[in-house]
N, CA, C and O atoms as a GROMACS GRO file, in nm:
protein
  548
    1UNK      N    1  10.538  12.529  16.000
    1UNK     CA    2  10.472  12.646  16.051
    1UNK      C    3  10.339  12.608  16.118
    1UNK      O    4  10.304  12.664  16.222
    2UNK      N    5  10.267  12.514  16.058
    2UNK     CA    6  10.139  12.471  16.114
    2UNK      C    7  10.160  12.404  16.250
    2UNK      O    8  10.080  12.421  16.341
    3UNK      N    9  10.270  12.327  16.263
    3UNK     CA   10  10.300  12.259  16.389
    3UNK      C   11  10.324  12.362  16.499
    3UNK      O   12  10.275  12.346  16.611
    4UNK      N   13  10.401  12.467  16.468
    4UNK     CA   14  10.427  12.572  16.567
    4UNK      C   15  10.299  12.641  16.609
    4UNK      O   16  10.278  12.668  16.727
    5UNK      N   17  10.213  12.669  16.512
    5UNK     CA   18  10.086  12.735  16.541
    5UNK      C   19   9.999  12.648  16.631
    5UNK      O   20   9.939  12.698  16.727
    6UNK      N   21   9.993  12.519  16.601
    6UNK     CA   22   9.914  12.427  16.683
    6UNK      C   23   9.972  12.418  16.823
    6UNK      O   24   9.898  12.421  16.922
    7UNK      N   25  10.106  12.407  16.834
    7UNK     CA   26  10.171  12.400  16.964
    7UNK      C   27  10.142  12.526  17.045
    7UNK      O   28  10.112  12.517  17.164
    8UNK      N   29  10.152  12.642  16.981
    8UNK     CA   30  10.125  12.768  17.049
    8UNK      C   31   9.981  12.773  17.099
    8UNK      O   32   9.956  12.816  17.212
    9UNK      N   33   9.888  12.730  17.016
    9UNK     CA   34   9.747  12.730  17.054
    9UNK      C   35   9.722  12.638  17.174
    9UNK      O   36   9.654  12.677  17.268
   10UNK      N   37   9.777  12.518  17.169
   10UNK     CA   38   9.760  12.422  17.279
   10UNK      C   39   9.824  12.476  17.406
   10UNK      O   40   9.765  12.468  17.514
   11UNK      N   41   9.945  12.531  17.395
   11UNK     CA   42  10.014  12.588  17.511
   11UNK      C   43   9.933  12.700  17.574
   11UNK      O   44   9.922  12.709  17.696
   12UNK      N   45   9.877  12.785  17.491
   12UNK     CA   46   9.796  12.896  17.540
   12UNK      C   47   9.672  12.845  17.611
   12UNK      O   48   9.636  12.896  17.718
   13UNK      N   49   9.605  12.746  17.554
   13UNK     CA   50   9.486  12.689  17.617
   13UNK      C   51   9.519  12.626  17.752
   13UNK      O   52   9.445  12.644  17.848
   14UNK      N   53   9.629  12.551  17.759
   14UNK     CA   54   9.669  12.489  17.885
   14UNK      C   55   9.700  12.595  17.990
   14UNK      O   56   9.662  12.579  18.106
   15UNK      N   57   9.768  12.700  17.952
   15UNK     CA   58   9.799  12.808  18.046
   15UNK      C   59   9.671  12.872  18.098
   15UNK      O   60   9.663  12.907  18.215
   16UNK      N   61   9.573  12.888  18.012
   16UNK     CA   62   9.445  12.946  18.053
   16UNK      C   63   9.373  12.854  18.151
   16UNK      O   64   9.311  12.902  18.246
   17UNK      N   65   9.380  12.723  18.129
   17UNK     CA   66   9.316  12.628  18.220
   17UNK      C   67   9.380  12.635  18.357
   17UNK      O   68   9.310  12.638  18.458
   18UNK      N   69   9.514  12.639  18.364
   18UNK     CA   70   9.584  12.648  18.492
   18UNK      C   71   9.546  12.777  18.562
   18UNK      O   72   9.517  12.776  18.682
   19UNK      N   73   9.547  12.890  18.489
   19UNK     CA   74   9.508  13.018  18.548
   19UNK      C   75   9.364  13.014  18.596
   19UNK      O   76   9.332  13.068  18.702
   20UNK      N   77   9.276  12.952  18.519
   20UNK     CA   78   9.135  12.944  18.556
   20UNK      C   79   9.119  12.865  18.685
   20UNK      O   80   9.037  12.901  18.770
   21UNK      N   81   9.195  12.756  18.701
   21UNK     CA   82   9.185  12.676  18.823
   21UNK      C   83   9.234  12.755  18.944
   21UNK      O   84   9.174  12.749  19.051
   22UNK      N   85   9.344  12.830  18.927
   22UNK     CA   86   9.396  12.912  19.036
   22UNK      C   87   9.297  13.023  19.069
   22UNK      O   88   9.271  13.052  19.186
   23UNK      N   89   9.241  13.085  18.965
   23UNK     CA   90   9.142  13.190  18.986
   23UNK      C   91   9.017  13.135  19.053
   23UNK      O   92   8.957  13.203  19.136
   24UNK      N   93   8.978  13.013  19.017
   24UNK     CA   94   8.859  12.952  19.076
   24UNK      C   95   8.874  12.941  19.227
   24UNK      O   96   8.781  12.974  19.301
   25UNK      N   97   8.989  12.894  19.273
   25UNK     CA   98   9.012  12.880  19.416
   25UNK      C   99   9.017  13.018  19.483
   25UNK      O  100   8.962  13.036  19.592
   26UNK      N  101   9.082  13.113  19.420
   26UNK     CA  102   9.087  13.250  19.474
   26UNK      C  103   8.946  13.309  19.484
   26UNK      O  104   8.913  13.376  19.581
   27UNK      N  105   8.864  13.282  19.383
   27UNK     CA  106   8.726  13.332  19.384
   27UNK      C  107   8.647  13.272  19.500
   27UNK      O  108   8.567  13.340  19.564
   28UNK      N  109   8.670  13.143  19.526
   28UNK     CA  110   8.599  13.078  19.636
   28UNK      C  111   8.635  13.146  19.768
   28UNK      O  112   8.547  13.179  19.848
   29UNK      N  113   8.765  13.168  19.791
   29UNK     CA  114   8.807  13.231  19.916
   29UNK      C  115   8.760  13.376  19.925
   29UNK      O  116   8.732  13.426  20.034
   30UNK      N  117   8.752  13.443  19.813
   30UNK     CA  118   8.700  13.580  19.811
   30UNK      C  119   8.554  13.580  19.854
   30UNK      O  120   8.511  13.664  19.933
   31UNK      N  121   8.476  13.482  19.802
   31UNK     CA  122   8.335  13.471  19.840
   31UNK      C  123   8.322  13.442  19.989
   31UNK      O  124   8.233  13.495  20.055
   32UNK      N  125   8.411  13.356  20.042
   32UNK     CA  126   8.407  13.325  20.186
   32UNK      C  127   8.422  13.454  20.266
   32UNK      O  128   8.347  13.478  20.360
   33UNK      N  129   8.521  13.536  20.227
   33UNK     CA  130   8.542  13.663  20.296
   33UNK      C  131   8.422  13.755  20.287
   33UNK      O  132   8.386  13.820  20.385
   34UNK      N  133   8.362  13.761  20.170
   34UNK     CA  134   8.245  13.848  20.151
   34UNK      C  135   8.128  13.801  20.236
   34UNK      O  136   8.061  13.881  20.301
   35UNK      N  137   8.103  13.669  20.235
   35UNK     CA  138   7.992  13.616  20.315
   35UNK      C  139   8.017  13.635  20.465
   35UNK      O  140   7.926  13.669  20.540
   36UNK      N  141   8.142  13.614  20.508
   36UNK     CA  142   8.174  13.631  20.649
   36UNK      C  143   8.159  13.777  20.690
   36UNK      O  144   8.108  13.806  20.798
   37UNK      N  145   8.204  13.870  20.604
   37UNK     CA  146   8.190  14.013  20.634
   37UNK      C  147   8.043  14.053  20.645
   37UNK      O  148   8.008  14.141  20.724
   38UNK      N  149   7.958  13.989  20.565
   38UNK     CA  150   7.814  14.018  20.568
   38UNK      C  151   7.744  13.935  20.676
   38UNK      O  152   7.621  13.940  20.688
   39UNK      N  153   7.822  13.859  20.754
   39UNK     CA  154   7.770  13.772  20.860
   39UNK      C  155   7.675  13.666  20.808
   39UNK      O  156   7.585  13.622  20.880
   40UNK      N  157   7.694  13.626  20.684
   40UNK     CA  158   7.617  13.516  20.625
   40UNK      C  159   7.702  13.390  20.640
   40UNK      O  160   7.757  13.338  20.542
   41UNK      N  161   7.712  13.341  20.762
   41UNK     CA  162   7.803  13.232  20.794
   41UNK      C  163   7.766  13.099  20.728
   41UNK      O  164   7.856  13.025  20.689
   42UNK      N  165   7.638  13.066  20.714
   42UNK     CA  166   7.607  12.940  20.644
   42UNK      C  167   7.662  12.938  20.501
   42UNK      O  168   7.713  12.835  20.455
   43UNK      N  169   7.651  13.050  20.430
   43UNK     CA  170   7.704  13.055  20.293
   43UNK      C  171   7.856  13.051  20.294
   43UNK      O  172   7.917  12.991  20.205
   44UNK      N  173   7.919  13.116  20.392
   44UNK     CA  174   8.065  13.112  20.403
   44UNK      C  175   8.112  12.969  20.427
   44UNK      O  176   8.211  12.925  20.368
   45UNK      N  177   8.042  12.897  20.512
   45UNK     CA  178   8.076  12.757  20.540
   45UNK      C  179   8.057  12.672  20.415
   45UNK      O  180   8.139  12.584  20.386
   46UNK      N  181   7.951  12.697  20.342
   46UNK     CA  182   7.926  12.623  20.218
   46UNK      C  183   8.040  12.646  20.118
   46UNK      O  184   8.086  12.552  20.054
   47UNK      N  185   8.084  12.770  20.105
   47UNK     CA  186   8.196  12.801  20.014
   47UNK      C  187   8.324  12.734  20.060
   47UNK      O  188   8.402  12.685  19.978
   48UNK      N  189   8.348  12.731  20.191
   48UNK     CA  190   8.467  12.662  20.244
   48UNK      C  191   8.463  12.514  20.211
   48UNK      O  192   8.566  12.452  20.184
   49UNK      N  193   8.343  12.457  20.213
   49UNK     CA  194   8.329  12.316  20.176
   49UNK      C  195   8.370  12.295  20.030
   49UNK      O  196   8.436  12.196  19.998
   50UNK      N  197   8.331  12.388  19.942
   50UNK     CA  198   8.372  12.378  19.802
   50UNK      C  199   8.523  12.392  19.788
   50UNK      O  200   8.586  12.323  19.708
   51UNK      N  201   8.582  12.483  19.866
   51UNK     CA  202   8.728  12.501  19.862
   51UNK      C  203   8.798  12.373  19.906
   51UNK      O  204   8.897  12.332  19.846
   52UNK      N  205   8.746  12.310  20.011
   52UNK     CA  206   8.803  12.185  20.060
   52UNK      C  207   8.798  12.077  19.952
   52UNK      O  208   8.897  12.005  19.931
   53UNK      N  209   8.686  12.065  19.885
   53UNK     CA  210   8.672  11.965  19.778
   53UNK      C  211   8.770  11.993  19.664
   53UNK      O  212   8.830  11.900  19.610
   54UNK      N  213   8.785  12.119  19.627
   54UNK     CA  214   8.877  12.156  19.519
   54UNK      C  215   9.022  12.126  19.558
   54UNK      O  216   9.099  12.075  19.476
   55UNK      N  217   9.058  12.157  19.682
   55UNK     CA  218   9.194  12.130  19.728
   55UNK      C  219   9.222  11.980  19.734
   55UNK      O  220   9.331  11.935  19.698
   56UNK      N  221   9.124  11.901  19.780
   56UNK     CA  222   9.141  11.756  19.782
   56UNK      C  223   9.159  11.701  19.641
   56UNK      O  224   9.243  11.614  19.618
   57UNK      N  225   9.081  11.752  19.548
   57UNK     CA  226   9.091  11.708  19.409
   57UNK      C  227   9.230  11.737  19.354
   57UNK      O  228   9.290  11.653  19.287
   58UNK      N  229   9.282  11.856  19.382
   58UNK     CA  230   9.416  11.892  19.336
   58UNK      C  231   9.524  11.808  19.403
   58UNK      O  232   9.622  11.769  19.340
   59UNK      N  233   9.505  11.781  19.532
   59UNK     CA  234   9.602  11.700  19.606
   59UNK      C  235   9.610  11.559  19.547
   59UNK      O  236   9.719  11.508  19.524
   60UNK      N  237   9.495  11.498  19.522
   60UNK     CA  238   9.495  11.363  19.465
   60UNK      C  239   9.553  11.362  19.324
   60UNK      O  240   9.623  11.268  19.286
   61UNK      N  241   9.526  11.466  19.246
   61UNK     CA  242   9.584  11.474  19.112
   61UNK      C  243   9.736  11.481  19.120
   61UNK      O  244   9.806  11.426  19.035
   62UNK      N  245   9.786  11.550  19.222
   62UNK     CA  246   9.932  11.562  19.238
   62UNK      C  247   9.994  11.429  19.280
   62UNK      O  248  10.096  11.388  19.225
   63UNK      N  249   9.933  11.361  19.378
   63UNK     CA  250   9.996  11.236  19.424
   63UNK      C  251   9.974  11.121  19.326
   63UNK      O  252  10.048  11.023  19.330
   64UNK      N  253   9.874  11.132  19.240
   64UNK     CA  254   9.855  11.030  19.136
   64UNK      C  255   9.977  11.019  19.046
   64UNK      O  256  10.006  10.912  18.992
   65UNK      N  257  10.048  11.130  19.031
   65UNK     CA  258  10.166  11.131  18.944
   65UNK      C  259  10.279  11.044  18.998
   65UNK      O  260  10.373  11.013  18.925
   66UNK      N  261  10.270  11.005  19.124
   66UNK     CA  262  10.373  10.918  19.182
   66UNK      C  263  10.368  10.777  19.124
   66UNK      O  264  10.468  10.705  19.126
   67UNK      N  265  10.252  10.739  19.072
   67UNK     CA  266  10.235  10.605  19.014
   67UNK      C  267  10.229  10.619  18.862
   67UNK      O  268  10.128  10.665  18.808
   68UNK      N  269  10.335  10.579  18.792
   68UNK     CA  270  10.340  10.600  18.647
   68UNK      C  271  10.238  10.518  18.570
   68UNK      O  272  10.186  10.418  18.621
   69UNK      N  273  10.209  10.560  18.446
   69UNK     CA  274  10.118  10.488  18.356
   69UNK      C  275  10.168  10.347  18.328
   69UNK      O  276  10.092  10.251  18.329
   70UNK      N  277  10.299  10.336  18.303
   70UNK     CA  278  10.361  10.206  18.275
   70UNK      C  279  10.476  10.185  18.371
   70UNK      O  280  10.544  10.279  18.411
   71UNK      N  281  10.495  10.058  18.408
   71UNK     CA  282  10.600  10.024  18.503
   71UNK      C  283  10.662   9.892  18.460
   71UNK      O  284  10.598   9.787  18.469
   72UNK      N  285  10.786   9.896  18.414
   72UNK     CA  286  10.860   9.776  18.372
   72UNK      C  287  10.781   9.691  18.273
   72UNK      O  288  10.779   9.569  18.283
   73UNK      N  289  10.715   9.756  18.178
   73UNK     CA  290  10.639   9.685  18.077
   73UNK      C  291  10.496   9.652  18.117
   73UNK      O  292  10.420   9.600  18.036
   74UNK      N  293  10.458   9.681  18.240
   74UNK     CA  294  10.322   9.658  18.287
   74UNK      C  295  10.240   9.784  18.262
   74UNK      O  296  10.288   9.896  18.282
   75UNK      N  297  10.115   9.766  18.219
   75UNK     CA  298  10.025   9.878  18.191
   75UNK      C  299   9.942   9.909  18.315
   75UNK      O  300   9.882   9.819  18.374
   76UNK      N  301   9.940  10.036  18.355
   76UNK     CA  302   9.867  10.077  18.474
   76UNK      C  303   9.717  10.088  18.451
   76UNK      O  304   9.672  10.130  18.344
   77UNK      N  305   9.642  10.048  18.552
   77UNK     CA  306   9.497  10.064  18.554
   77UNK      C  307   9.466  10.198  18.624
   77UNK      O  308   9.558  10.263  18.672
   78UNK      N  309   9.340  10.239  18.631
   78UNK     CA  310   9.309  10.365  18.698
   78UNK      C  311   9.356  10.366  18.845
   78UNK      O  312   9.352  10.263  18.913
   79UNK      N  313   9.401  10.482  18.890
   79UNK     CA  314   9.450  10.498  19.027
   79UNK      C  315   9.331  10.505  19.122
   79UNK      O  316   9.231  10.570  19.094
   80UNK      N  317   9.345  10.437  19.235
   80UNK     CA  318   9.245  10.443  19.341
   80UNK      C  319   9.308  10.521  19.456
   80UNK      O  320   9.419  10.490  19.498
   81UNK      N  321   9.238  10.622  19.507
   81UNK     CA  322   9.291  10.704  19.615
   81UNK      C  323   9.187  10.718  19.725
   81UNK      O  324   9.067  10.729  19.699
   82UNK      N  325   9.237  10.717  19.850
   82UNK     CA  326   9.149  10.732  19.965
   82UNK      C  327   9.221  10.816  20.069
   82UNK      O  328   9.344  10.819  20.074
   83UNK      N  329   9.143  10.885  20.151
   83UNK     CA  330   9.199  10.964  20.259
   83UNK      C  331   9.105  10.958  20.377
   83UNK      O  332   8.985  10.981  20.364
   84UNK      N  333   9.160  10.926  20.494
   84UNK     CA  334   9.080  10.922  20.615
   84UNK      C  335   9.172  10.939  20.735
   84UNK      O  336   9.286  10.894  20.734
   85UNK      N  337   9.121  11.003  20.836
   85UNK     CA  338   9.190  11.028  20.963
   85UNK      C  339   9.337  11.064  20.947
   85UNK      O  340   9.422  11.013  21.020
   86UNK      N  341   9.366  11.151  20.853
   86UNK     CA  342   9.502  11.200  20.836
   86UNK      C  343   9.594  11.110  20.756
   86UNK      O  344   9.712  11.141  20.741
   87UNK      N  345   9.543  11.001  20.705
   87UNK     CA  346   9.625  10.909  20.626
   87UNK      C  347   9.570  10.903  20.484
   87UNK      O  348   9.450  10.883  20.464
   88UNK      N  349   9.657  10.920  20.388
   88UNK     CA  350   9.620  10.913  20.247
   88UNK      C  351   9.684  10.790  20.186
   88UNK      O  352   9.802  10.763  20.210
   89UNK      N  353   9.608  10.716  20.108
   89UNK     CA  354   9.666  10.600  20.038
   89UNK      C  355   9.624  10.605  19.892
   89UNK      O  356   9.512  10.643  19.857
   90UNK      N  357   9.718  10.566  19.806
   90UNK     CA  358   9.690  10.554  19.664
   90UNK      C  359   9.736  10.417  19.619
   90UNK      O  360   9.830  10.360  19.674
   91UNK      N  361   9.667  10.364  19.520
   91UNK     CA  362   9.693  10.228  19.475
   91UNK      C  363   9.669  10.220  19.325
   91UNK      O  364   9.575  10.280  19.272
   92UNK      N  365   9.753  10.144  19.257
   92UNK     CA  366   9.735  10.123  19.114
   92UNK      C  367   9.772   9.980  19.082
   92UNK      O  368   9.876   9.930  19.126
   93UNK      N  369   9.688   9.915  19.004
   93UNK     CA  370   9.718   9.780  18.956
   93UNK      C  371   9.784   9.790  18.820
   93UNK      O  372   9.749   9.876  18.739
   94UNK      N  373   9.880   9.703  18.796
   94UNK     CA  374   9.950   9.697  18.668
   94UNK      C  375   9.935   9.556  18.612
   94UNK      O  376   9.945   9.458  18.686
   95UNK      N  377   9.911   9.546  18.483
   95UNK     CA  378   9.897   9.415  18.419
   95UNK      C  379   9.987   9.405  18.297
   95UNK      O  380  10.012   9.503  18.226
   96UNK      N  381  10.035   9.283  18.276
   96UNK     CA  382  10.111   9.250  18.155
   96UNK      C  383  10.078   9.105  18.126
   96UNK      O  384  10.125   9.013  18.194
   97UNK      N  385   9.996   9.085  18.023
   97UNK     CA  386   9.951   8.949  17.992
   97UNK      C  387   9.866   8.897  18.106
   97UNK      O  388   9.767   8.960  18.144
   98UNK      N  389   9.904   8.781  18.161
   98UNK     CA  390   9.827   8.724  18.272
   98UNK      C  391   9.884   8.763  18.408
   98UNK      O  392   9.831   8.723  18.511
   99UNK      N  393   9.992   8.841  18.409
   99UNK     CA  394  10.054   8.882  18.535
   99UNK      C  395   9.993   9.014  18.583
   99UNK      O  396   9.960   9.101  18.503
  100UNK      N  397   9.980   9.025  18.713
  100UNK     CA  398   9.927   9.148  18.772
  100UNK      C  399  10.008   9.185  18.896
  100UNK      O  400  10.045   9.099  18.976
  101UNK      N  401  10.036   9.314  18.908
  101UNK     CA  402  10.108   9.367  19.023
  101UNK      C  403  10.028   9.484  19.076
  101UNK      O  404   9.973   9.564  18.999
  102UNK      N  405  10.020   9.496  19.208
  102UNK     CA  406   9.948   9.608  19.270
  102UNK      C  407  10.050   9.687  19.352
  102UNK      O  408  10.120   9.631  19.437
  103UNK      N  409  10.057   9.817  19.326
  103UNK     CA  410  10.148   9.906  19.397
  103UNK      C  411  10.066  10.000  19.484
  103UNK      O  412   9.975  10.067  19.435
  104UNK      N  413  10.099  10.004  19.613
  104UNK     CA  414  10.026  10.089  19.707
  104UNK      C  415  10.123  10.180  19.780
  104UNK      O  416  10.234  10.139  19.816
  105UNK      N  417  10.081  10.302  19.802
  105UNK     CA  418  10.157  10.398  19.882
  105UNK      C  419  10.063  10.457  19.985
  105UNK      O  420   9.948  10.490  19.955
  106UNK      N  421  10.112  10.470  20.107
  106UNK     CA  422  10.033  10.532  20.213
  106UNK      C  423  10.120  10.633  20.285
  106UNK      O  424  10.241  10.612  20.302
  107UNK      N  425  10.060  10.741  20.326
  107UNK     CA  426  10.135  10.844  20.398
  107UNK      C  427  10.043  10.927  20.483
  107UNK      O  428   9.921  10.927  20.468
  108UNK      N  429  10.106  10.999  20.574
  108UNK     CA  430  10.029  11.084  20.664
  108UNK      C  431  10.058  11.230  20.639
  108UNK      O  432  10.111  11.269  20.535
  109UNK      N  433  10.023  11.309  20.736
  109UNK     CA  434  10.037  11.453  20.722
  109UNK      C  435  10.177  11.501  20.756
  109UNK      O  436  10.204  11.621  20.747
  110UNK      N  437  10.266  11.412  20.793
  110UNK     CA  438  10.400  11.452  20.831
  110UNK      C  439  10.409  11.490  20.978
  110UNK      O  440  10.510  11.545  21.021
  111UNK      N  441  10.305  11.462  21.054
  111UNK     CA  442  10.302  11.498  21.196
  111UNK      C  443  10.351  11.386  21.285
  111UNK      O  444  10.335  11.392  21.407
  112UNK      N  445  10.409  11.285  21.228
  112UNK     CA  446  10.460  11.176  21.309
  112UNK      C  447  10.365  11.058  21.311
  112UNK      O  448  10.255  11.064  21.256
  113UNK      N  449  10.410  10.950  21.373
  113UNK     CA  450  10.331  10.827  21.370
  113UNK      C  451  10.200  10.833  21.446
  113UNK      O  452  10.111  10.751  21.422
  114UNK      N  453  10.184  10.928  21.537
  114UNK     CA  454  10.060  10.935  21.614
  114UNK      C  455   9.958  11.033  21.555
  114UNK      O  456   9.854  11.058  21.615
  115UNK      N  457   9.988  11.087  21.437
  115UNK     CA  458   9.897  11.184  21.375
  115UNK      C  459   9.761  11.122  21.346
  115UNK      O  460   9.658  11.189  21.358
  116UNK      N  461   9.759  10.995  21.308
  116UNK     CA  462   9.633  10.927  21.282
  116UNK      C  463   9.546  10.919  21.405
  116UNK      O  464   9.424  10.937  21.398
  117UNK      N  465   9.609  10.891  21.520
  117UNK     CA  466   9.533  10.887  21.645
  117UNK      C  467   9.480  11.025  21.682
  117UNK      O  468   9.368  11.038  21.731
  118UNK      N  469   9.560  11.128  21.658
  118UNK     CA  470   9.514  11.264  21.684
  118UNK      C  471   9.395  11.298  21.596
  118UNK      O  472   9.299  11.361  21.641
  119UNK      N  473   9.401  11.256  21.470
  119UNK     CA  474   9.290  11.282  21.378
  119UNK      C  475   9.165  11.207  21.423
  119UNK      O  476   9.054  11.260  21.412
  120UNK      N  477   9.183  11.085  21.474
  120UNK     CA  478   9.068  11.011  21.527
  120UNK      C  479   9.005  11.085  21.644
  120UNK      O  480   8.883  11.094  21.655
  121UNK      N  481   9.089  11.139  21.732
  121UNK     CA  482   9.039  11.215  21.845
  121UNK      C  483   8.964  11.339  21.802
  121UNK      O  484   8.859  11.371  21.857
  122UNK      N  485   9.018  11.410  21.702
  122UNK     CA  486   8.950  11.529  21.650
  122UNK      C  487   8.816  11.492  21.589
  122UNK      O  488   8.715  11.560  21.608
  123UNK      N  489   8.816  11.380  21.515
  123UNK     CA  490   8.692  11.337  21.451
  123UNK      C  491   8.588  11.301  21.558
  123UNK      O  492   8.471  11.338  21.546
  124UNK      N  493   8.629  11.229  21.661
  124UNK     CA  494   8.536  11.192  21.768
  124UNK      C  495   8.485  11.317  21.839
  124UNK      O  496   8.368  11.326  21.874
  125UNK      N  497   8.574  11.413  21.860
  125UNK     CA  498   8.533  11.537  21.924
  125UNK      C  499   8.434  11.616  21.841
  125UNK      O  500   8.341  11.675  21.895
  126UNK      N  501   8.453  11.616  21.710
  126UNK     CA  502   8.364  11.691  21.622
  126UNK      C  503   8.227  11.625  21.613
  126UNK      O  504   8.127  11.694  21.593
  127UNK      N  505   8.222  11.494  21.628
  127UNK     CA  506   8.093  11.425  21.615
  127UNK      C  507   7.998  11.465  21.726
  127UNK      O  508   7.876  11.463  21.707
  128UNK      N  509   8.052  11.501  21.843
  128UNK     CA  510   7.966  11.535  21.955
  128UNK      C  511   7.935  11.683  21.967
  128UNK      O  512   7.869  11.723  22.062
  129UNK      N  513   7.980  11.763  21.874
  129UNK     CA  514   7.958  11.908  21.888
  129UNK      C  515   7.829  11.950  21.820
  129UNK      O  516   7.778  11.886  21.728
  130UNK      N  517   7.780  12.059  21.869
  130UNK     CA  518   7.660  12.121  21.812
  130UNK      C  519   7.703  12.252  21.748
  130UNK      O  520   7.806  12.308  21.786
  131UNK      N  521   7.626  12.303  21.651
  131UNK     CA  522   7.660  12.433  21.592
  131UNK      C  523   7.671  12.540  21.701
  131UNK      O  524   7.586  12.549  21.790
  132UNK      N  525   7.775  12.620  21.693
  132UNK     CA  526   7.795  12.727  21.790
  132UNK      C  527   7.885  12.689  21.906
  132UNK      O  528   7.924  12.776  21.983
  133UNK      N  529   7.918  12.561  21.920
  133UNK     CA  530   8.007  12.516  22.026
  133UNK      C  531   8.150  12.525  21.976
  133UNK      O  532   8.180  12.483  21.864
  134UNK      N  533   8.238  12.580  22.059
  134UNK     CA  534   8.377  12.596  22.018
  134UNK      C  535   8.449  12.462  22.012
  134UNK      O  536   8.427  12.374  22.096
  135UNK      N  537   8.533  12.448  21.913
  135UNK     CA  538   8.622  12.333  21.902
  135UNK      C  539   8.764  12.386  21.892
  135UNK      O  540   8.784  12.505  21.866
  136UNK      N  541   8.861  12.301  21.913
  136UNK     CA  542   9.000  12.344  21.905
  136UNK      C  543   9.078  12.246  21.822
  136UNK      O  544   9.035  12.133  21.798
  137UNK      N  545   9.195  12.289  21.778
  137UNK     CA  546   9.283  12.205  21.697
  137UNK      C  547   9.386  12.141  21.784
  137UNK      O  548   9.470  12.066  21.735
   0.00000   0.00000   0.00000
């Protein structure tokens, strides 16, 4: 009976954490809408920056699952993840005794092999813009 009670408590707490994370992102976008409606664009942009950081954090947490804790008896080290110009890479080292293996995965946005070049062009274009100047996708 105690095991069931503990399991129920843990399950409930985990469900609350997931709901809280979803609500957190919804709250951020709600604030963006409120600030934009009030024409407080600097605050809306700041909130969008927080949303971007939260989404990146969730994305990396999801792709980290592609690299298991253990692999063929090798113990995984912490995952290293990077993202730049439309390309995301994750890497994990595995050790067993004196042997070491490094597993790396890299991928893009699914826009084809030239997506990285397009992202470079967008980045270069954004570097030369001033606030209030229109940019395009």
